[in-house]
Each structure stands twice: as C-alpha cells, then as structure tokens.
PDB file of C-alpha atoms in Angstrom:
ATOM      1  CA  MET P   1     -75.686  -0.646 127.065  1.00  0.00           C
ATOM      2  CA  GLY P   2     -76.849  -2.651 124.074  1.00  0.00           C
ATOM      3  CA  LEU P   3     -77.110  -1.509 120.492  1.00  0.00           C
ATOM      4  CA  SER P   4     -80.352  -1.395 118.605  1.00  0.00           C
ATOM      5  CA  GLY P   5     -80.837  -3.215 115.341  1.00  0.00           C
ATOM      6  CA  GLY P   6     -80.524   0.005 113.334  1.00  0.00           C
ATOM      7  CA  GLN P   7     -77.242   0.945 114.987  1.00  0.00           C
ATOM      8  CA  SER P   8     -75.837  -2.526 114.392  1.00  0.00           C
ATOM      9  CA  ARG P   9     -76.669  -2.277 110.701  1.00  0.00           C
ATOM     10  CA  LEU P  10     -74.869   1.061 110.514  1.00  0.00           C
ATOM     11  CA  LEU P  11     -71.742  -0.238 112.241  1.00  0.00           C
ATOM     12  CA  MET P  12     -71.388  -3.388 110.129  1.00  0.00           C
ATOM     13  CA  PRO P  13     -70.104  -1.627 106.955  1.00  0.00           C
ATOM     14  CA  LEU P  14     -67.561   0.289 109.084  1.00  0.00           C
ATOM     15  CA  LEU P  15     -66.287  -2.932 110.644  1.00  0.00           C
ATOM     16  CA  LEU P  16     -66.039  -4.600 107.244  1.00  0.00           C
ATOM     17  CA  LEU P  17     -64.090  -1.615 105.927  1.00  0.00           C
ATOM     18  CA  LEU P  18     -61.631  -1.735 108.829  1.00  0.00           C
ATOM     19  CA  THR P  19     -61.047  -5.470 108.501  1.00  0.00           C
ATOM     20  CA  SER P  20     -60.553  -5.268 104.738  1.00  0.00           C
ATOM     21  CA  LEU P  21     -57.712  -2.748 104.934  1.00  0.00           C
ATOM     22  CA  GLN P  22     -54.516  -4.189 103.489  1.00  0.00           C
ATOM     23  CA  PRO P  23     -51.340  -4.209 105.602  1.00  0.00           C
ATOM     24  CA  GLY P  24     -49.189  -1.198 104.782  1.00  0.00           C
ATOM     25  CA  ALA P  25     -52.085   0.846 103.389  1.00  0.00           C
ATOM     26  CA  GLY P  26     -51.161   3.735 105.732  1.00  0.00           C
ATOM     27  CA  LEU P  27     -47.506   3.911 104.709  1.00  0.00           C
ATOM     28  CA  GLU P  28     -45.927   7.286 104.119  1.00  0.00           C
ATOM     29  CA  HIS P  29     -44.775   7.407 100.490  1.00  0.00           C
ATOM     30  CA  ILE P  30     -41.423   9.092  99.882  1.00  0.00           C
ATOM     31  CA  SER P  31     -40.897  10.414  96.357  1.00  0.00           C
ATOM     32  CA  TYR P  32     -37.401   9.028  96.007  1.00  0.00           C
ATOM     33  CA  VAL P  33     -36.241   6.497  93.410  1.00  0.00           C
ATOM     34  CA  PRO P  34     -33.089   4.489  94.283  1.00  0.00           C
ATOM     35  CA  GLN P  35     -30.338   4.992  91.724  1.00  0.00           C
ATOM     36  CA  LEU P  36     -27.215   3.117  90.697  1.00  0.00           C
ATOM     37  CA  SER P  37     -24.020   4.815  91.771  1.00  0.00           C
ATOM     38  CA  ASN P  38     -22.729   7.306  89.209  1.00  0.00           C
ATOM     39  CA  ALA P  39     -19.338   7.624  90.886  1.00  0.00           C
ATOM     40  CA  THR P  40     -16.201   6.522  89.077  1.00  0.00           C
ATOM     41  CA  LEU P  41     -16.205   3.244  90.956  1.00  0.00           C
ATOM     42  CA  ALA P  42     -14.951   0.001  89.442  1.00  0.00           C
ATOM     43  CA  GLY P  43     -17.473  -2.801  89.551  1.00  0.00           C
ATOM     44  CA  THR P  44     -20.689  -0.789  89.869  1.00  0.00           C
ATOM     45  CA  VAL P  45     -22.442  -3.829  88.419  1.00  0.00           C
ATOM     46  CA  THR P  46     -20.820  -7.270  88.627  1.00  0.00           C
ATOM     47  CA  GLN P  47     -22.012 -10.857  88.277  1.00  0.00           C
ATOM     48  CA  SER P  48     -23.374 -10.924  91.856  1.00  0.00           C
ATOM     49  CA  THR P  49     -23.502  -7.305  93.120  1.00  0.00           C
ATOM     50  CA  PHE P  50     -24.563  -3.799  92.184  1.00  0.00           C
ATOM     51  CA  THR P  51     -23.883  -0.451  93.844  1.00  0.00           C
ATOM     52  CA  LEU P  52     -26.493   2.152  94.826  1.00  0.00           C
ATOM     53  CA  GLU P  53     -26.301   5.782  95.825  1.00  0.00           C
ATOM     54  CA  GLN P  54     -27.110   6.321  99.509  1.00  0.00           C
ATOM     55  CA  PRO P  55     -30.532   7.951 100.032  1.00  0.00           C
ATOM     56  CA  ARG P  56     -29.123  10.919 101.928  1.00  0.00           C
ATOM     57  CA  GLY P  57     -31.637  13.311 103.472  1.00  0.00           C
ATOM     58  CA  GLN P  58     -34.692  11.329 102.330  1.00  0.00           C
ATOM     59  CA  PHE P  59     -36.049  10.248 105.740  1.00  0.00           C
ATOM     60  CA  SER P  60     -36.688  13.534 107.564  1.00  0.00           C
ATOM     61  CA  HIS P  61     -40.465  13.087 107.710  1.00  0.00           C
ATOM     62  CA  PRO P  62     -41.967  13.691 111.190  1.00  0.00           C
ATOM     63  CA  SER P  63     -43.480  10.201 111.233  1.00  0.00           C
ATOM     64  CA  ILE P  64     -39.971   8.675 111.086  1.00  0.00           C
ATOM     65  CA  SER P  65     -37.892   8.556 114.267  1.00  0.00           C
ATOM     66  CA  ASP P  66     -34.172   8.082 114.762  1.00  0.00           C
ATOM     67  CA  PHE P  67     -34.819   4.592 116.127  1.00  0.00           C
ATOM     68  CA  ASP P  68     -36.768   3.299 113.135  1.00  0.00           C
ATOM     69  CA  ALA P  69     -35.027   0.697 110.991  1.00  0.00           C
ATOM     70  CA  ILE P  70     -34.499   1.543 107.323  1.00  0.00           C
ATOM     71  CA  TRP P  71     -34.335  -1.607 105.196  1.00  0.00           C
ATOM     72  CA  LEU P  72     -33.423  -2.113 101.571  1.00  0.00           C
ATOM     73  CA  VAL P  73     -35.964  -4.322  99.812  1.00  0.00           C
ATOM     74  CA  VAL P  74     -34.415  -6.389  97.006  1.00  0.00           C
ATOM     75  CA  ALA P  75     -36.975  -7.922  94.664  1.00  0.00           C
ATOM     76  CA  HIS P  76     -37.039  -9.697  91.345  1.00  0.00           C
ATOM     77  CA  GLY P  77     -38.271  -7.514  88.533  1.00  0.00           C
ATOM     78  CA  ASN P  78     -41.592  -9.353  88.246  1.00  0.00           C
ATOM     79  CA  ALA P  79     -42.237  -9.686  92.009  1.00  0.00           C
ATOM     80  CA  THR P  80     -42.691  -6.048  93.038  1.00  0.00           C
ATOM     81  CA  GLN P  81     -46.494  -6.247  92.784  1.00  0.00           C
ATOM     82  CA  ASN P  82     -46.528  -9.207  95.169  1.00  0.00           C
ATOM     83  CA  PHE P  83     -44.455  -7.447  97.834  1.00  0.00           C
ATOM     84  CA  THR P  84     -46.087  -7.211 101.255  1.00  0.00           C
ATOM     85  CA  ALA P  85     -44.370  -5.214 103.986  1.00  0.00           C
ATOM     86  CA  PRO P  86     -43.699  -7.365 107.072  1.00  0.00           C
ATOM     87  CA  ARG P  87     -45.658  -6.478 110.181  1.00  0.00           C
ATOM     88  CA  SER P  88     -42.724  -7.045 112.557  1.00  0.00           C
ATOM     89  CA  ALA P  89     -38.985  -7.714 112.543  1.00  0.00           C
ATOM     90  CA  GLU P  90     -39.648 -11.420 113.118  1.00  0.00           C
ATOM     91  CA  ASP P  91     -41.484 -11.597 109.767  1.00  0.00           C
ATOM     92  CA  THR P  92     -38.619 -10.029 107.821  1.00  0.00           C
ATOM     93  CA  PRO P  93     -37.859 -12.185 104.742  1.00  0.00           C
ATOM     94  CA  VAL P  94     -34.252 -13.340 104.370  1.00  0.00           C
ATOM     95  CA  PRO P  95     -32.222 -14.121 101.206  1.00  0.00           C
ATOM     96  CA  ALA P  96     -33.105 -17.817 101.556  1.00  0.00           C
ATOM     97  CA  ASP P  97     -36.758 -16.840 100.966  1.00  0.00           C
ATOM     98  CA  PHE P  98     -35.975 -15.183  97.638  1.00  0.00           C
ATOM     99  CA  PRO P  99     -36.704 -18.228  95.388  1.00  0.00           C
ATOM    100  CA  GLN P 100     -40.207 -18.586  96.898  1.00  0.00           C
ATOM    101  CA  ARG P 101     -41.212 -14.987  97.666  1.00  0.00           C
ATOM    102  CA  GLY P 102     -39.206 -13.135  95.053  1.00  0.00           C
ATOM    103  CA  TYR P 103     -37.934 -10.519  97.526  1.00  0.00           C
ATOM    104  CA  TYR P 104     -36.053 -10.076 100.815  1.00  0.00           C
ATOM    105  CA  LEU P 105     -34.815  -7.300 103.130  1.00  0.00           C
ATOM    106  CA  THR P 106     -31.184  -6.405 103.747  1.00  0.00           C
ATOM    107  CA  LEU P 107     -28.773  -3.587 104.718  1.00  0.00           C
ATOM    108  CA  MET P 108     -30.671  -2.357 107.787  1.00  0.00           C
ATOM    109  CA  ALA P 109     -29.706   1.180 108.835  1.00  0.00           C
ATOM    110  CA  ASN P 110     -31.224   4.284 110.429  1.00  0.00           C
ATOM    111  CA  ARG P 111     -31.689   7.814 109.189  1.00  0.00           C
ATOM    112  CA  ALA P 112     -28.636   9.074 111.084  1.00  0.00           C
ATOM    113  CA  LEU P 113     -26.506   7.106 108.599  1.00  0.00           C
ATOM    114  CA  TYR P 114     -28.360   8.710 105.681  1.00  0.00           C
ATOM    115  CA  ALA P 115     -28.180  12.299 106.919  1.00  0.00           C
ATOM    116  CA  GLY P 116     -28.034  14.915 104.199  1.00  0.00           C
ATOM    117  CA  SER P 117     -25.263  16.902 105.903  1.00  0.00           C
ATOM    118  CA  GLN P 118     -22.535  14.343 105.247  1.00  0.00           C
ATOM    119  CA  PRO P 119     -19.355  15.680 103.577  1.00  0.00           C
ATOM    120  CA  SER P 120     -19.468  15.400  99.805  1.00  0.00           C
ATOM    121  CA  THR P 121     -15.825  14.346  99.658  1.00  0.00           C
ATOM    122  CA  GLN P 122     -16.680  10.949 101.133  1.00  0.00           C
ATOM    123  CA  LEU P 123     -17.885   8.119  98.914  1.00  0.00           C
ATOM    124  CA  ARG P 124     -21.332   7.121 100.176  1.00  0.00           C
ATOM    125  CA  VAL P 125     -22.620   4.055  98.387  1.00  0.00           C
ATOM    126  CA  LEU P 126     -24.432   0.810  99.153  1.00  0.00           C
ATOM    127  CA  ARG P 127     -23.128  -2.372  97.534  1.00  0.00           C
ATOM    128  CA  VAL P 128     -25.908  -4.936  97.318  1.00  0.00           C
ATOM    129  CA  GLY P 129     -24.815  -8.577  97.564  1.00  0.00           C
ATOM    130  CA  ASN P 130     -21.362  -7.851  98.964  1.00  0.00           C
ATOM    131  CA  ASP P 131     -21.253 -10.188 102.004  1.00  0.00           C
ATOM    132  CA  THR P 132     -20.065 -13.732 101.267  1.00  0.00           C
ATOM    133  CA  ARG P 133     -19.627 -14.696 104.929  1.00  0.00           C
ATOM    134  CA  CYS P 134     -23.181 -14.431 106.287  1.00  0.00           C
ATOM    135  CA  SER P 135     -25.749 -17.199 106.048  1.00  0.00           C
ATOM    136  CA  PRO P 136     -28.655 -16.576 103.635  1.00  0.00           C
ATOM    137  CA  ARG P 137     -30.975 -17.588 106.491  1.00  0.00           C
ATOM    138  CA  THR P 138     -29.735 -14.753 108.695  1.00  0.00           C
ATOM    139  CA  ARG P 139     -31.983 -11.694 108.974  1.00  0.00           C
ATOM    140  CA  GLY P 140     -30.420  -8.736 107.193  1.00  0.00           C
ATOM    141  CA  CYS P 141     -27.751 -10.800 105.412  1.00  0.00           C
ATOM    142  CA  ASN P 142     -26.367  -9.021 102.349  1.00  0.00           C
ATOM    143  CA  HIS P 143     -25.808 -12.286 100.485  1.00  0.00           C
ATOM    144  CA  PRO P 144     -24.540 -12.291  96.865  1.00  0.00           C
ATOM    145  CA  LEU P 145     -27.366 -12.082  94.379  1.00  0.00           C
ATOM    146  CA  PRO P 146     -28.352 -15.487  92.983  1.00  0.00           C
ATOM    147  CA  GLY P 147     -28.702 -14.698  89.285  1.00  0.00           C
ATOM    148  CA  PRO P 148     -28.519 -12.075  86.538  1.00  0.00           C
ATOM    149  CA  GLY P 149     -31.877 -10.540  87.461  1.00  0.00           C
ATOM    150  CA  PRO P 150     -33.442  -8.169  86.650  1.00  0.00           C
ATOM    151  CA  TYR P 151     -33.681  -6.670  90.152  1.00  0.00           C
ATOM    152  CA  ARG P 152     -35.583  -3.708  91.582  1.00  0.00           C
ATOM    153  CA  VAL P 153     -35.078  -2.152  95.009  1.00  0.00           C
ATOM    154  CA  LYS P 154     -36.727   0.306  97.365  1.00  0.00           C
ATOM    155  CA  PHE P 155     -36.252   1.498 100.961  1.00  0.00           C
ATOM    156  CA  LEU P 156     -38.714   0.524 103.688  1.00  0.00           C
ATOM    157  CA  VAL P 157     -38.901   2.226 107.114  1.00  0.00           C
ATOM    158  CA  MET P 158     -40.133   0.058 109.988  1.00  0.00           C
ATOM    159  CA  SER P 159     -40.791   0.820 113.639  1.00  0.00           C
ATOM    160  CA  ASP P 160     -41.675  -1.505 116.499  1.00  0.00           C
ATOM    161  CA  ARG P 161     -45.320  -1.186 115.473  1.00  0.00           C
ATOM    162  CA  GLY P 162     -44.767  -2.104 111.831  1.00  0.00           C
ATOM    163  CA  PRO P 163     -44.011  -0.392 108.503  1.00  0.00           C
ATOM    164  CA  VAL P 164     -43.923   3.412 108.546  1.00  0.00           C
ATOM    165  CA  ALA P 165     -42.757   4.690 105.149  1.00  0.00           C
ATOM    166  CA  GLU P 166     -41.370   3.538 101.817  1.00  0.00           C
ATOM    167  CA  THR P 167     -39.717   4.956  98.722  1.00  0.00           C
ATOM    168  CA  GLN P 168     -40.573   4.199  95.137  1.00  0.00           C
ATOM    169  CA  TRP P 169     -39.221   1.159  93.316  1.00  0.00           C
ATOM    170  CA  SER P 170     -36.068   1.602  91.287  1.00  0.00           C
ATOM    171  CA  SER P 171     -35.759   0.751  87.636  1.00  0.00           C
ATOM    172  CA  GLU P 172     -34.574  -2.722  86.667  1.00  0.00           C
ATOM    173  CA  THR P 173     -30.910  -3.628  87.095  1.00  0.00           C
ATOM    174  CA  ARG P 174     -29.357  -6.575  85.279  1.00  0.00           C
ATOM    175  CA  LEU P 175     -26.091  -8.097  86.433  1.00  0.00           C
ATOM    176  CA  GLN P 176     -23.178  -8.963  84.202  1.00  0.00           C
ATOM    177  CA  GLN P 177     -22.983 -12.448  82.711  1.00  0.00           C
ATOM    178  CA  ALA P 178     -19.943 -14.496  81.816  1.00  0.00           C
ATOM    179  CA  GLN P 179     -19.453 -14.673  78.052  1.00  0.00           C
ATOM    180  CA  ALA P 180     -18.603 -18.058  76.567  1.00  0.00           C
ATOM    181  CA  LEU P 181     -15.696 -18.186  74.112  1.00  0.00           C
ATOM    182  CA  GLN P 182     -16.881 -18.635  70.542  1.00  0.00           C
ATOM    183  CA  ALA P 183     -15.047 -20.160  67.599  1.00  0.00           C
ATOM    184  CA  ALA P 184     -13.886 -18.023  64.708  1.00  0.00           C
ATOM    185  CA  PRO P 185     -16.434 -17.365  61.927  1.00  0.00           C
ATOM    186  CA  GLY P 186     -16.838 -19.999  59.213  1.00  0.00           C
ATOM    187  CA  PRO P 187     -15.149 -18.201  56.242  1.00  0.00           C
ATOM    188  CA  GLN P 188     -11.851 -18.015  58.168  1.00  0.00           C
ATOM    189  CA  SER P 189     -11.740 -21.673  59.160  1.00  0.00           C
ATOM    190  CA  ALA P 190     -10.206 -22.916  55.880  1.00  0.00           C
ATOM    191  CA  GLY P 191      -7.334 -20.441  56.004  1.00  0.00           C
ATOM    192  CA  THR P 192      -6.748 -21.234  59.652  1.00  0.00           C
ATOM    193  CA  VAL P 193      -6.407 -24.938  58.838  1.00  0.00           C
ATOM    194  CA  VAL P 194      -3.844 -24.250  56.077  1.00  0.00           C
ATOM    195  CA  ILE P 195      -1.737 -21.995  58.291  1.00  0.00           C
ATOM    196  CA  THR P 196      -1.816 -24.527  61.100  1.00  0.00           C
ATOM    197  CA  ALA P 197      -0.696 -27.331  58.774  1.00  0.00           C
ATOM    198  CA  VAL P 198       2.222 -25.288  57.353  1.00  0.00           C
ATOM    199  CA  LEU P 199       3.409 -24.304  60.812  1.00  0.00           C
ATOM    200  CA  SER P 200       3.219 -27.910  61.980  1.00  0.00           C
ATOM    201  CA  ILE P 201       5.375 -29.079  59.070  1.00  0.00           C
ATOM    202  CA  LEU P 202       7.963 -26.349  59.671  1.00  0.00           C
ATOM    203  CA  LEU P 203       8.128 -27.211  63.339  1.00  0.00           C
ATOM    204  CA  ALA P 204       8.657 -30.895  62.533  1.00  0.00           C
ATOM    205  CA  LEU P 205      11.512 -30.032  60.122  1.00  0.00           C
ATOM    206  CA  VAL P 206      13.212 -27.832  62.706  1.00  0.00           C
ATOM    207  CA  LEU P 207      12.995 -30.528  65.374  1.00  0.00           C
ATOM    208  CA  THR P 208      14.381 -33.143  62.976  1.00  0.00           C
ATOM    209  CA  ALA P 209      17.339 -30.908  62.061  1.00  0.00           C
ATOM    210  CA  LEU P 210      18.125 -30.253  65.721  1.00  0.00           C
ATOM    211  CA  LEU P 211      17.983 -33.965  66.536  1.00  0.00           C
ATOM    212  CA  ALA P 212      20.309 -34.813  63.624  1.00  0.00           C
ATOM    213  CA  LEU P 213      22.788 -32.137  64.692  1.00  0.00           C
ATOM    214  CA  LEU P 214      22.793 -33.449  68.255  1.00  0.00           C
ATOM    215  CA  VAL P 215      23.452 -37.036  67.115  1.00  0.00           C
ATOM    216  CA  TYR P 216      26.283 -35.975  64.772  1.00  0.00           C
ATOM    217  CA  THR P 217      27.954 -33.892  67.498  1.00  0.00           C
ATOM    218  CA  CYS P 218      27.873 -36.737  70.003  1.00  0.00           C
ATOM    219  CA  TYR P 219      29.237 -39.257  67.465  1.00  0.00           C
ATOM    220  CA  ASP P 220      32.093 -36.962  66.374  1.00  0.00           C
ATOM    221  CA  THR P 221      33.099 -36.297  69.981  1.00  0.00           C
ATOM    222  CA  CYS P 222      33.180 -39.981  70.889  1.00  0.00           C
ATOM    223  CA  GLN P 223      35.355 -40.891  67.855  1.00  0.00           C
ATOM    224  CA  SER P 224      38.034 -38.226  68.495  1.00  0.00           C
ATOM    225  CA  THR P 225      38.578 -38.924  72.223  1.00  0.00           C
ATOM    226  CA  PRO P 226      41.117 -41.821  72.991  1.00  0.00           C
ATOM    227  CA  ILE P 227      39.946 -44.097  75.729  1.00  0.00           C
ATOM    228  CA  SER P 228      42.329 -46.683  77.317  1.00  0.00           C
ATOM    229  CA  GLY P 229      41.165 -50.229  77.357  1.00  0.00           C
ATOM    230  CA  PRO P 230      41.230 -52.458  80.426  1.00  0.00           C
ATOM    231  CA  GLY P 231      44.352 -54.348  79.204  1.00  0.00           C
ATOM    232  CA  GLU P 232      46.424 -51.322  78.284  1.00  0.00           C
ATOM    233  CA  PRO P 233      48.974 -50.245  80.937  1.00  0.00           C
ATOM    234  CA  VAL P 234      48.926 -46.638  81.799  1.00  0.00           C
ATOM    235  CA  GLY P 235      52.200 -45.143  83.027  1.00  0.00           C
ATOM    236  CA  VAL P 236      52.180 -42.422  85.606  1.00  0.00           C
ATOM    237  CA  ARG P 237      55.419 -40.500  86.135  1.00  0.00           C
ATOM    238  CA  ARG P 238      56.401 -39.629  89.682  1.00  0.00           C
ATOM    239  CA  TYR P 239      57.579 -36.165  90.542  1.00  0.00           C
ATOM    240  CA  ASN P 240      59.280 -35.163  93.810  1.00  0.00           C
ATOM    241  CA  THR P 241      59.725 -31.547  94.601  1.00  0.00           C
ATOM    242  CA  HIS P 242      62.782 -30.456  96.600  1.00  0.00           C
ATOM    243  CA  HIS P 243      60.835 -29.041  99.520  1.00  0.00           C
ATOM    244  CA  MET P 244      58.647 -32.101  99.868  1.00  0.00           C
ATOM    245  CA  PHE P 245      61.511 -34.711  99.679  1.00  0.00           C
ATOM    246  CA  SER P 246      62.199 -36.732 102.849  1.00  0.00           C
ATOM    247  CA  PRO P 247      65.453 -38.739 103.471  1.00  0.00           C
ATOM    248  CA  PRO P 248      65.140 -42.478 103.864  1.00  0.00           C
ATOM    249  CA  ALA P 249      64.198 -43.584 107.283  1.00  0.00           C
ATOM    250  CA  VAL P 250      67.034 -44.785 109.553  1.00  0.00           C
ATOM    251  CA  GLY P 251      66.425 -47.839 111.537  1.00  0.00           C
ATOM    252  CA  GLY P 252      66.744 -47.634 115.256  1.00  0.00           C
ATOM    253  CA  SER P 253      69.873 -48.990 117.020  1.00  0.00           C
TER     254      SER P 253
END
C-alpha cells in the first residue's frame, strides 16, 4: 500500500529526527560523582595512579542487569565534552588511544562487585593505572597514567546492545610530580663558599700530618731493627734434649 504525497511530507520530519539522534542520547543518568578514596591509604595519588572509592549500590536501576559491563571511563580534563560512548565492546577505546581521543575505558566489572551490602570493614577501592604488565593496546588494560593530568572519570554501563547508563564526571585529579633539587638561595652562597674553603684547608692539614707521622714511624722502625748482611755469618746453637737423643749408629757385622 503506497503513501500519498501528504503522508510522505508528514513522515519526513519524523525520519530526520530519528536519524539525527546522537548515540547515547537515551542513557540513564545516575546522580553519582566518583570520588577519591578518603581512607587512610598510602599513595592515594602518585605519579602514575590515583585511588577511587568503589561506587557501591549505585547500579540498582531496573534498566541495568547483572550481566551488563560497568566500565570506568578515564579522560583528560579537557576531553570530557568530546566523549562518545562506544556502541559495542569492539569499539571500546584502549589506553593506546588516549593521546588521540583523550579518553579510554578500563576496570570492567559488574554490579554484583559494587553491591551496597558489602561489609564496611573491608577496604573497597579502585586504583586507576595500577597494572604495569598489560599492553596498552589490550581492551580493559589498567595501564599507568601517562602524565600528570588533570584527569576526570565516570562509570559507564554497557549491555550487548550498547550503552545503558552513566554517572556524572568526577572533579579533576592531578597526579604528583617529581620535584627537581634546587640550589640554595643567593644570599647564602658566599658564606657557603667560605665554610667550604676553611674545611678544605683543615682537611688538607690533617692529611699532611697523618702522612708525616706515618713516614716518621716507618723510618724509626727501620733504623732500630738490626738486619744481617749477606756476608755476615750467623751462628745457630744446637740443642739436644735427653728424650730425643739417639746413640750413634752401629755398623753391621
């Protein structure tokens, strides 16, 4: 059954609207902001990692199933507006894509691991950038972060059909940077030079005195010890003890 010209004109705007929808426009938005760990944990932020609180009890929405993958999206601070949720697992960006895209996905889990009924006595954290053994081209690799940042993260839920839900972006996190050693301030340099010169002179005097004492000791020892020359006979007295004395041998008959 064909469509009339009026019906076709009415359907065209609807088709244009459907084709212009952006991927991920129907995502369920979860009002959760990822946070840095507030536990007394050494190295919460290092030169290549940072530690997050686990999002416990945040994925109980009916649209999320136990089989859906929950990814952590790691993005550069200025790349969050350019983030596009992948349509399938095959399109998941890896750490090697970070220089070009500005983001990648890592630390895949499911909501059973983020259940809200977990015991509070256990330390539940996520350390981003903690795997030095995986290849940055491997999907889901938690490779060390490449620079000081800043970084922002969020959680993305994906099913076999595509993205399902997402949390809000975190605030910016900057990693630690190695501090270069700096010279002492200028006003102290003159005094430092004087002290160094005095100590050098004292050390030279002490070494000279020790060397002179060593030479004098060796010379005095050599002069007081008599040493026989090659032409001087040296007499050695023979001693025979009574229990070691043997009678002269008697020739045989």
